[in-house]
PDB file of C-alpha atoms in Angstrom:
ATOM      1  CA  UNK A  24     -14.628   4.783  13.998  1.00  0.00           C
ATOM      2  CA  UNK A  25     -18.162   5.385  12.707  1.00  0.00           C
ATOM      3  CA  UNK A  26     -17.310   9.241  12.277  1.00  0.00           C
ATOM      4  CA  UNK A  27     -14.511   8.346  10.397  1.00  0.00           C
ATOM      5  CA  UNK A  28     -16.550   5.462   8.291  1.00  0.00           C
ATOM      6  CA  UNK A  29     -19.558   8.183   7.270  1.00  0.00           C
ATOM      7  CA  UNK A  30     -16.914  11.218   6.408  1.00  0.00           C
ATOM      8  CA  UNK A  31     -16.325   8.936   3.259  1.00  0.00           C
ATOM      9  CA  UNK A  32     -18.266   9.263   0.727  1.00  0.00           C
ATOM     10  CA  UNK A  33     -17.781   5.816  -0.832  1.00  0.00           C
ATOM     11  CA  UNK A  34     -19.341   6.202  -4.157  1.00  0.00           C
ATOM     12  CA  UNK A  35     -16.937   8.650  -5.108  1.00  0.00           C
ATOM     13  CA  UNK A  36     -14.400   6.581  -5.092  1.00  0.00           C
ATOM     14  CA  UNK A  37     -13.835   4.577  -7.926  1.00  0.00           C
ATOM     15  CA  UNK A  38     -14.275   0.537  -8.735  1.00  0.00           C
ATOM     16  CA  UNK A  39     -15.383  -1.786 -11.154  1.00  0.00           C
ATOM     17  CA  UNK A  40     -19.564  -1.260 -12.082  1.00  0.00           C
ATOM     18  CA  UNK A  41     -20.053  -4.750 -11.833  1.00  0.00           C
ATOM     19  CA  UNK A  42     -18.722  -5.905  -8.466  1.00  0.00           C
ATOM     20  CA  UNK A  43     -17.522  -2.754  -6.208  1.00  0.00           C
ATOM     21  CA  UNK A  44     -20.876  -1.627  -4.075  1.00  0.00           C
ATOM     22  CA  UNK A  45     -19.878   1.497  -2.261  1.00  0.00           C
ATOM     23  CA  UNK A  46     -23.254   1.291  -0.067  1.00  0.00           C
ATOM     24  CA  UNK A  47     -21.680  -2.328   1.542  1.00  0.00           C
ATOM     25  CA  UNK A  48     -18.398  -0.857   1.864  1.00  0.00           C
ATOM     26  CA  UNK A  49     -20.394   1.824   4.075  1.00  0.00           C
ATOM     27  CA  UNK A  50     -22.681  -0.250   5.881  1.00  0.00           C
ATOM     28  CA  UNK A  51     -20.195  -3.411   6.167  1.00  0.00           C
ATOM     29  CA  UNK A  52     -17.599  -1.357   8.083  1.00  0.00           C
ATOM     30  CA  UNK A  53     -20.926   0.278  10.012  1.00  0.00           C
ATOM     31  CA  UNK A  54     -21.147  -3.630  11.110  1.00  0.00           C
ATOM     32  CA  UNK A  55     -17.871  -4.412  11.442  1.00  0.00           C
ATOM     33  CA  UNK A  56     -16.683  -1.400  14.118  1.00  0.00           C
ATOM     34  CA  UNK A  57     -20.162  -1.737  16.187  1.00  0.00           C
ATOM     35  CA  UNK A  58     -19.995  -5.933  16.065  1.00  0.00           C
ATOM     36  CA  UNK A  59     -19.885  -7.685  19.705  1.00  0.00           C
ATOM     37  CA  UNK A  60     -19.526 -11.160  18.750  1.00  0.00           C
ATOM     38  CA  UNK A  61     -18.569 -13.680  16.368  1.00  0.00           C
ATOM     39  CA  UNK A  62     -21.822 -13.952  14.188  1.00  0.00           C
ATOM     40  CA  UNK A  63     -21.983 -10.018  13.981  1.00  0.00           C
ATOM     41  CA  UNK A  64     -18.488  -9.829  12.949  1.00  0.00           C
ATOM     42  CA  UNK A  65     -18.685 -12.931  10.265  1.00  0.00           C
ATOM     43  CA  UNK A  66     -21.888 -11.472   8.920  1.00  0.00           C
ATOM     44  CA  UNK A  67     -20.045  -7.755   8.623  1.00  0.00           C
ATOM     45  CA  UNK A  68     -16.971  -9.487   7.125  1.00  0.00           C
ATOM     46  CA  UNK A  69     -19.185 -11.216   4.654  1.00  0.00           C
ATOM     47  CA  UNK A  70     -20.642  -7.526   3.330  1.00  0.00           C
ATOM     48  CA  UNK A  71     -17.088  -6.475   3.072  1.00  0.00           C
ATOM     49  CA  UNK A  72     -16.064  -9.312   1.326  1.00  0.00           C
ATOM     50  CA  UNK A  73     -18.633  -9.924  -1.031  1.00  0.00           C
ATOM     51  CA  UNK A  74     -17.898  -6.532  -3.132  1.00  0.00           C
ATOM     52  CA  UNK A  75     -17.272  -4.027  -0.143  1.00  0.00           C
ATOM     53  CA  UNK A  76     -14.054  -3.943  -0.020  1.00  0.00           C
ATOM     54  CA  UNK A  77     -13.237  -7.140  -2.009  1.00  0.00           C
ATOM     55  CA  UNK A  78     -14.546  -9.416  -3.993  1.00  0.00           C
ATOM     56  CA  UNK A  79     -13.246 -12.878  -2.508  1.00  0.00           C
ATOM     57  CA  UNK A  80     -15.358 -15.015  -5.423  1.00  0.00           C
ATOM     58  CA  UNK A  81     -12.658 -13.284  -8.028  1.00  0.00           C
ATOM     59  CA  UNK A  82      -9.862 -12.575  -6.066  1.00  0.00           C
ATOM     60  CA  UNK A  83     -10.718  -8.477  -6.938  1.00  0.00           C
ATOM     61  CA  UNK A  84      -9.723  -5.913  -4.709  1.00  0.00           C
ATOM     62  CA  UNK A  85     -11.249  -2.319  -4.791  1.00  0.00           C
ATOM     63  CA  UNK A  86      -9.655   1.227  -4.354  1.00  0.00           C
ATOM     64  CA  UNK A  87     -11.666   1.500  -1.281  1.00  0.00           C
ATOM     65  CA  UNK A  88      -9.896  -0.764   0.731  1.00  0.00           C
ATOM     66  CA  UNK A  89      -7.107   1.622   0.842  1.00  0.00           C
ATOM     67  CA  UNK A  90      -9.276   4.110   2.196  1.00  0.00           C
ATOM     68  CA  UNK A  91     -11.050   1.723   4.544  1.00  0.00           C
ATOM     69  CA  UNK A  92      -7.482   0.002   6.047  1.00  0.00           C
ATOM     70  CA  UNK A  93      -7.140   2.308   8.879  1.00  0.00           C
ATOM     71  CA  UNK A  94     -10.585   1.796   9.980  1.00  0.00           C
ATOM     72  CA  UNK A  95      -9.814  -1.887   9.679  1.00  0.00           C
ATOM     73  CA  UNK A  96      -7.096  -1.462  11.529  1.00  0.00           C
ATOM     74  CA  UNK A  97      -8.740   0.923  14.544  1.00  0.00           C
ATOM     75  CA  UNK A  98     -11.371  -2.076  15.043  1.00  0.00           C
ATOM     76  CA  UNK A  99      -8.430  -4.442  15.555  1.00  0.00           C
ATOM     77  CA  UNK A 100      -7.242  -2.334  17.883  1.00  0.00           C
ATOM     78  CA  UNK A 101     -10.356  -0.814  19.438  1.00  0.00           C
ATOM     79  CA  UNK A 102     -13.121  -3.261  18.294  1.00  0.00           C
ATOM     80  CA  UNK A 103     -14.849  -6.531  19.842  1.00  0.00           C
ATOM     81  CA  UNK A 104     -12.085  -8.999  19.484  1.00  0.00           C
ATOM     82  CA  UNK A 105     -14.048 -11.375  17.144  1.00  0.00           C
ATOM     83  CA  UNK A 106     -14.206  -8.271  14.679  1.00  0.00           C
ATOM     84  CA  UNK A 107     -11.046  -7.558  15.454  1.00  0.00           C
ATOM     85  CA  UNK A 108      -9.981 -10.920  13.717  1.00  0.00           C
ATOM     86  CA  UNK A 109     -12.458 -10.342  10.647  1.00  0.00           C
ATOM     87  CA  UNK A 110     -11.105  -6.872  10.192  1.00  0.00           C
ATOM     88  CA  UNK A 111      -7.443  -8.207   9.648  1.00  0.00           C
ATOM     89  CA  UNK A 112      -8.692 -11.238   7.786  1.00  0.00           C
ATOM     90  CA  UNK A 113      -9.878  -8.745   5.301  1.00  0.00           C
ATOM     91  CA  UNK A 114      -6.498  -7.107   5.015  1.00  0.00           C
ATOM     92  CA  UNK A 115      -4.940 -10.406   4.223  1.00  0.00           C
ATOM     93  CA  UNK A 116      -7.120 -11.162   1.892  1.00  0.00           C
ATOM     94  CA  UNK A 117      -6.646  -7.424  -0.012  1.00  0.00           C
ATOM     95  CA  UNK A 118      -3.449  -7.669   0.468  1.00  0.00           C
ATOM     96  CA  UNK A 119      -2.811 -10.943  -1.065  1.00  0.00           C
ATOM     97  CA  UNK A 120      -5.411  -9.927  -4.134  1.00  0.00           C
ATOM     98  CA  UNK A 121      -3.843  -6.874  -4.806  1.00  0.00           C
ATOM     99  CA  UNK A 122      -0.155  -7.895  -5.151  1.00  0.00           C
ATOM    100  CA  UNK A 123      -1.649  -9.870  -7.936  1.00  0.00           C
ATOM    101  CA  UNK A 124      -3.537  -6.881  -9.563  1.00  0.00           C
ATOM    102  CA  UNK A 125      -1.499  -5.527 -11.979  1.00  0.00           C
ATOM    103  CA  UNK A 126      -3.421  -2.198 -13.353  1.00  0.00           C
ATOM    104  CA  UNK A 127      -5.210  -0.699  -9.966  1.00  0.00           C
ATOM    105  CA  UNK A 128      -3.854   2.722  -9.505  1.00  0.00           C
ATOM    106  CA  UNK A 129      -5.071   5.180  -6.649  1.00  0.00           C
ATOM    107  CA  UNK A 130      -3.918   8.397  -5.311  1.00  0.00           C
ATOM    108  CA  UNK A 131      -1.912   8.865  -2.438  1.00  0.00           C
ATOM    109  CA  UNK A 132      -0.652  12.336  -0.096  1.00  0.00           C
ATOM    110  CA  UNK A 133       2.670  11.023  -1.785  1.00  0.00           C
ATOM    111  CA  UNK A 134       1.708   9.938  -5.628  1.00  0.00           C
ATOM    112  CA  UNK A 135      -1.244  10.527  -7.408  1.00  0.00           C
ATOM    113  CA  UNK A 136      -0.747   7.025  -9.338  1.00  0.00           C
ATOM    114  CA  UNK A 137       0.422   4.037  -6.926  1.00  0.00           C
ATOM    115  CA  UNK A 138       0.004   0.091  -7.529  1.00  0.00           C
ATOM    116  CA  UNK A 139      -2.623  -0.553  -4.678  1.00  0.00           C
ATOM    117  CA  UNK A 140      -0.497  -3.198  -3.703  1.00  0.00           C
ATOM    118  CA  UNK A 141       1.850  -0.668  -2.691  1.00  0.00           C
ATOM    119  CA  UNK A 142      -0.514   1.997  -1.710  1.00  0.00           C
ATOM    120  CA  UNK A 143      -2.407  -1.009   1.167  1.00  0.00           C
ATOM    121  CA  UNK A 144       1.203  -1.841   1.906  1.00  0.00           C
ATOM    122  CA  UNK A 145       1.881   1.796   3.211  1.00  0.00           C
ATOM    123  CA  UNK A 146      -1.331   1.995   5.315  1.00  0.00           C
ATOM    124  CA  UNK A 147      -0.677  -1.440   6.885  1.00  0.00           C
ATOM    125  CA  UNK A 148       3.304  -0.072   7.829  1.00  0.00           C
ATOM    126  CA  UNK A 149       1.532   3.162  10.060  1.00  0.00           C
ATOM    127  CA  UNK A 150      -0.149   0.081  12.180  1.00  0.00           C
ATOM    128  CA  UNK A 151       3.627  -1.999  12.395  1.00  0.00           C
ATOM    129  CA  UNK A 152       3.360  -2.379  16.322  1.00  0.00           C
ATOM    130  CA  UNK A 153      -0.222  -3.410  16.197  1.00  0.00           C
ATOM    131  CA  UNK A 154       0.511  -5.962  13.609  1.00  0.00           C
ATOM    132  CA  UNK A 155       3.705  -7.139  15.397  1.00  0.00           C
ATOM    133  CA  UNK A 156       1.621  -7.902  18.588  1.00  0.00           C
ATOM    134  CA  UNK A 157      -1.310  -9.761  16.314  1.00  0.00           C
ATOM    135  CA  UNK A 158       0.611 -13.481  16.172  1.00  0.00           C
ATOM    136  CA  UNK A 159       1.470 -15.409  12.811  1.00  0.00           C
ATOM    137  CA  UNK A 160      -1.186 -13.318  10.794  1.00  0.00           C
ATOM    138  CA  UNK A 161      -0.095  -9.753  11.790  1.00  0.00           C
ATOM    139  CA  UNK A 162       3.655 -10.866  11.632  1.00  0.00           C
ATOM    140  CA  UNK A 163       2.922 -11.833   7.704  1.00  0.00           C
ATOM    141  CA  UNK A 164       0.942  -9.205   6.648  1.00  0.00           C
ATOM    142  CA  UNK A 165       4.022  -7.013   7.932  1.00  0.00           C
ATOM    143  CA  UNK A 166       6.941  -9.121   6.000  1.00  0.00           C
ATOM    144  CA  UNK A 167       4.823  -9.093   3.275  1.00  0.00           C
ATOM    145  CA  UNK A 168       4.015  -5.535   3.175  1.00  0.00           C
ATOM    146  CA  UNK A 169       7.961  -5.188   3.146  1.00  0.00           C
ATOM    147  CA  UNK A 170       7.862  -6.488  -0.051  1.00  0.00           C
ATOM    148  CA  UNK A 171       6.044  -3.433  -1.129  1.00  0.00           C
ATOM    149  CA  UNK A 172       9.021  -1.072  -0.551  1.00  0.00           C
ATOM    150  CA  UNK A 173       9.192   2.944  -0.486  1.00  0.00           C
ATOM    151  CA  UNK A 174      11.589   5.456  -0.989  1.00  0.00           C
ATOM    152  CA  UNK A 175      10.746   9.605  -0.173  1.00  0.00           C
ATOM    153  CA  UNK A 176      13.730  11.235  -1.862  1.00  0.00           C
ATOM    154  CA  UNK A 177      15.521  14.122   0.247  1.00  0.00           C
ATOM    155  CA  UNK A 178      18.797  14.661  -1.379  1.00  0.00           C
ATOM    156  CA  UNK A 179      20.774  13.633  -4.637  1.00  0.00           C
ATOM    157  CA  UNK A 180      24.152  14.146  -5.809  1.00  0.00           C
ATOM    158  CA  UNK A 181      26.169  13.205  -9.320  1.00  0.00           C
ATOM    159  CA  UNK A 182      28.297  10.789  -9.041  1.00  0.00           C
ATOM    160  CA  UNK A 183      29.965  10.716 -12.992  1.00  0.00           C
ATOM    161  CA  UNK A 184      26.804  10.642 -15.049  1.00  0.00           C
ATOM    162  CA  UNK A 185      24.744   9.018 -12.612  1.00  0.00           C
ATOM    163  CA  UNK A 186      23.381  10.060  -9.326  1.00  0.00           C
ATOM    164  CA  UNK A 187      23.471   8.690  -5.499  1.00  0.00           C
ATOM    165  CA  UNK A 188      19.979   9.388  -3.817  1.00  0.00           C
ATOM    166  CA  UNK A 189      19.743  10.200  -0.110  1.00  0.00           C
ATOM    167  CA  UNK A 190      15.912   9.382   1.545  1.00  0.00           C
ATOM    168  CA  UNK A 191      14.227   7.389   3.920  1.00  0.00           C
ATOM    169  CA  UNK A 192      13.210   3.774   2.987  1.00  0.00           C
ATOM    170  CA  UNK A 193       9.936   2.120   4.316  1.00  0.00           C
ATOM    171  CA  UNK A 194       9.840  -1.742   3.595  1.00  0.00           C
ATOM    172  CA  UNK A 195      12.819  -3.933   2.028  1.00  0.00           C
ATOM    173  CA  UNK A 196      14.424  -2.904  -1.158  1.00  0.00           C
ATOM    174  CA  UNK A 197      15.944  -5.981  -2.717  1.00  0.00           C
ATOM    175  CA  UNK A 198      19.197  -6.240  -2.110  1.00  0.00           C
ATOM    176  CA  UNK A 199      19.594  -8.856  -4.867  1.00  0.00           C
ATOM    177  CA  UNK A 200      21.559  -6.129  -7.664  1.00  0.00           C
ATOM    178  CA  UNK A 201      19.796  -3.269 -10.032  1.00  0.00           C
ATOM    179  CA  UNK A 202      16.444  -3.067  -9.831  1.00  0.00           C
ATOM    180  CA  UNK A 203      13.269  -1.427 -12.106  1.00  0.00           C
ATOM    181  CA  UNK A 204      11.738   1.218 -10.238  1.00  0.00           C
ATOM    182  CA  UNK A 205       8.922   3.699 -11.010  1.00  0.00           C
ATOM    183  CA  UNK A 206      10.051   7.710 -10.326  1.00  0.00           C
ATOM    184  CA  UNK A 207       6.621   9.468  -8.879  1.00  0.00           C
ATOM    185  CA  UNK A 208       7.072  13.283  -9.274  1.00  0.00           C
ATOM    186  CA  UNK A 209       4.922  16.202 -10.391  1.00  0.00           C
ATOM    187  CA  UNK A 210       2.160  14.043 -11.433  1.00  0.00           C
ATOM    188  CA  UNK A 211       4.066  11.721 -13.479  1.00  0.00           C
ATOM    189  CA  UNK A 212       5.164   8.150 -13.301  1.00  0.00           C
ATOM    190  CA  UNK A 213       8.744   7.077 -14.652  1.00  0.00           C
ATOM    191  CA  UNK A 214      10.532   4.142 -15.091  1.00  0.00           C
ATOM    192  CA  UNK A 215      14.386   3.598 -14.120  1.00  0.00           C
ATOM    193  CA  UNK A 216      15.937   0.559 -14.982  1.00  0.00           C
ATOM    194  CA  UNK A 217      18.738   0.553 -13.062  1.00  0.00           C
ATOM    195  CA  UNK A 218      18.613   1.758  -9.509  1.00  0.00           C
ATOM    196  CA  UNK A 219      20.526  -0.175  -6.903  1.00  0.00           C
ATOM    197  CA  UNK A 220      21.151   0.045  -2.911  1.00  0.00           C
ATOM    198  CA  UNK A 221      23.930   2.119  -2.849  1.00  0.00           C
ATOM    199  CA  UNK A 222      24.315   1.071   0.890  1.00  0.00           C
ATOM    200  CA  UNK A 223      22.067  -0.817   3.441  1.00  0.00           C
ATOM    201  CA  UNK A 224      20.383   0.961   6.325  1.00  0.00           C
ATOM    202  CA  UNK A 225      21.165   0.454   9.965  1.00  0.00           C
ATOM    203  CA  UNK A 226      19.262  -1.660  11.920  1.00  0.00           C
ATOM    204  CA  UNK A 227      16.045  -0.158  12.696  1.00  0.00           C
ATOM    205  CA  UNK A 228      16.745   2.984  10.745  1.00  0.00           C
ATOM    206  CA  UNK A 229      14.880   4.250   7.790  1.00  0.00           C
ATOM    207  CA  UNK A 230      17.571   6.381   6.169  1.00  0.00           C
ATOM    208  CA  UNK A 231      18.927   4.962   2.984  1.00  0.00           C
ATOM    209  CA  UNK A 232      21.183   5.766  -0.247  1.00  0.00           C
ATOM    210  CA  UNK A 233      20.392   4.505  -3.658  1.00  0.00           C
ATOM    211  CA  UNK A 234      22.866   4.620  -6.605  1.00  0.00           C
ATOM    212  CA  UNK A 235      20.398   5.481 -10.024  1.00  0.00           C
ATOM    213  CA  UNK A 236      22.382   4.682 -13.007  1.00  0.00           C
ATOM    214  CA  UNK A 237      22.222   7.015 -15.982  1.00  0.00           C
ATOM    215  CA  UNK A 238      20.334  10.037 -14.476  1.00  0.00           C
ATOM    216  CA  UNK A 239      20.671  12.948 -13.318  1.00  0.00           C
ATOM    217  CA  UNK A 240      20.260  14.472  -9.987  1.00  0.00           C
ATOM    218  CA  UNK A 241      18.137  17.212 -11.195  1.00  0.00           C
ATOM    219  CA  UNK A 242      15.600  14.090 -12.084  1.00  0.00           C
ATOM    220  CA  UNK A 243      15.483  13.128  -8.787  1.00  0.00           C
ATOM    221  CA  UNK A 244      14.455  16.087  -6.753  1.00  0.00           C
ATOM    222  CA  UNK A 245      12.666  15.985  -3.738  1.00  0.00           C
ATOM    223  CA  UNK A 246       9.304  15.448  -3.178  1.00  0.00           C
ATOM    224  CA  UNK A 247      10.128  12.535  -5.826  1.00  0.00           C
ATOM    225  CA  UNK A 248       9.370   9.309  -4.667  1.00  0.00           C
ATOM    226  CA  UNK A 249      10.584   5.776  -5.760  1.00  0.00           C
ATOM    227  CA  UNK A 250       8.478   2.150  -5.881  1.00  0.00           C
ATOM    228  CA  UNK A 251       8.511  -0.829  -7.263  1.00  0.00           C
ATOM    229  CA  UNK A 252       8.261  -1.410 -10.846  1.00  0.00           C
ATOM    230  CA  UNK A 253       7.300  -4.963 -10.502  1.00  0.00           C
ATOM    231  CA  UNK A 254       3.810  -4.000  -8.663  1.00  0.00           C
ATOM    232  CA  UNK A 255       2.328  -2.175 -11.821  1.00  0.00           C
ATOM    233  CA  UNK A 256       4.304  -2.823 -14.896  1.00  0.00           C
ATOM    234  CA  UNK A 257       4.429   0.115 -17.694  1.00  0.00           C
ATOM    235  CA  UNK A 258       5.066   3.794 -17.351  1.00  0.00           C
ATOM    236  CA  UNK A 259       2.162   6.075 -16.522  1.00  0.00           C
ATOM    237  CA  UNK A 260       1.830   9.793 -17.582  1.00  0.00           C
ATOM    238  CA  UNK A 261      -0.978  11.967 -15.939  1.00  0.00           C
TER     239      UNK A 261
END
């Protein structure tokens, strides 16, 4: 974990001037992985907190915490169990603030421009069975990640003038009719207003078929891949 926590080089990564302190996202997660009991691990978690990773005060959550969730999430695994518990308190609590932050952007392997909402939600679905296994807390952060669906195209066909979308779904899309998604492909962001489960997965299965209404299958080529609109409202062109 601390190999993995100095390989960053926080201050490159970008945050607001006035609140994000790359050198307490660095030394908070220092404190955090090497804690061995409860004051250790509140004092860590109040570094990370206090414009580390967060900024509880204003509900603000910073691009690094993106960065930072797997190491969160190896010290809930690996780490004294009292850090263990401040490490996912901090995900809740970034998790929570950004599904209310409604311009954060940050680049992914995927996308180059996803709603950190979305982009914590991903990192928090490679640690499912750890999360399952970590009671009520775990078991929300997971349903609520669900919320912050994605779809990796791998296949689309016309169907009339639309086009029926073949990929593998991480997270819930609403099943509740049409929805707004964002297209993310070859640097740019999209919006489609009417995009639809065309039908729902199998149990326990991640392949999926969505019906897009009004384009064409050409639009939708692989690597493209489809989030929610709701998480960052308004089209974004890089």
């Amino acid at each position: 974990m601390l190999d993995a926590i100095e390989a960053v080089n926080w201050a490159r990564i970008p945050g607001p001037a006035d609140w994000y302190r790359p050198d307490l996202a660095a030394f908070g997660l220092r404190a955090l992985a090497t804690a061995t009991g409860l004051v250790q691990a509140a004092r860590a978690g109040s570094v990370l907190a206090g414009g580390g990773l967060v900024h509880d005060h204003s509900g603000g959550v910073f691009p690094a915490v993106v960065t930072a969730a797997p190491i969160l999430l190896a010290i809930a695994r690996h780490g004294h169990s009292e850090a263990g518990t401040t490490a996912l308190g901090l995900l809740d609590d970034a998790l929570a603030f950004a599904t209310h932050d409604r311009h954060t952007r940050v680049a992914t392997p995927y996308a180059e421009a996803v709603a950190i909402c979305c982009a914590l939600a991903d990192r928090l679905r490679g640690a499912a069975d750890l999360l399952a296994a970590s009671g009520r807390g775990g078991k929300w952060l997971l349903a609520e990640a669900a919320e912050h669906w994605r779809f990796d195209v791998q296949e689309s066909e016309a169907d009339g003038d639309d086009a029926v979308v073949l990929g593998t779904l991480a997270g819930r899309f609403p099943a509740e009719g049409p929805q707004t998604v964002e297209l993310h492909l070859a640097g740019r962001v999209t919006p489609l207003e009417q995009v639809a489960l065309h039908y729902r997965p199998e149990d326990g299965s991640p392949d999926a078929c969505l019906h897009v209404t009004g384009v064409r299958p050409s639009e939708l080529a692989p690597p493209a891949v489809l989030l929610p609109a709701r998480c960052a409202p308004g089209a974004v062109a890089l």
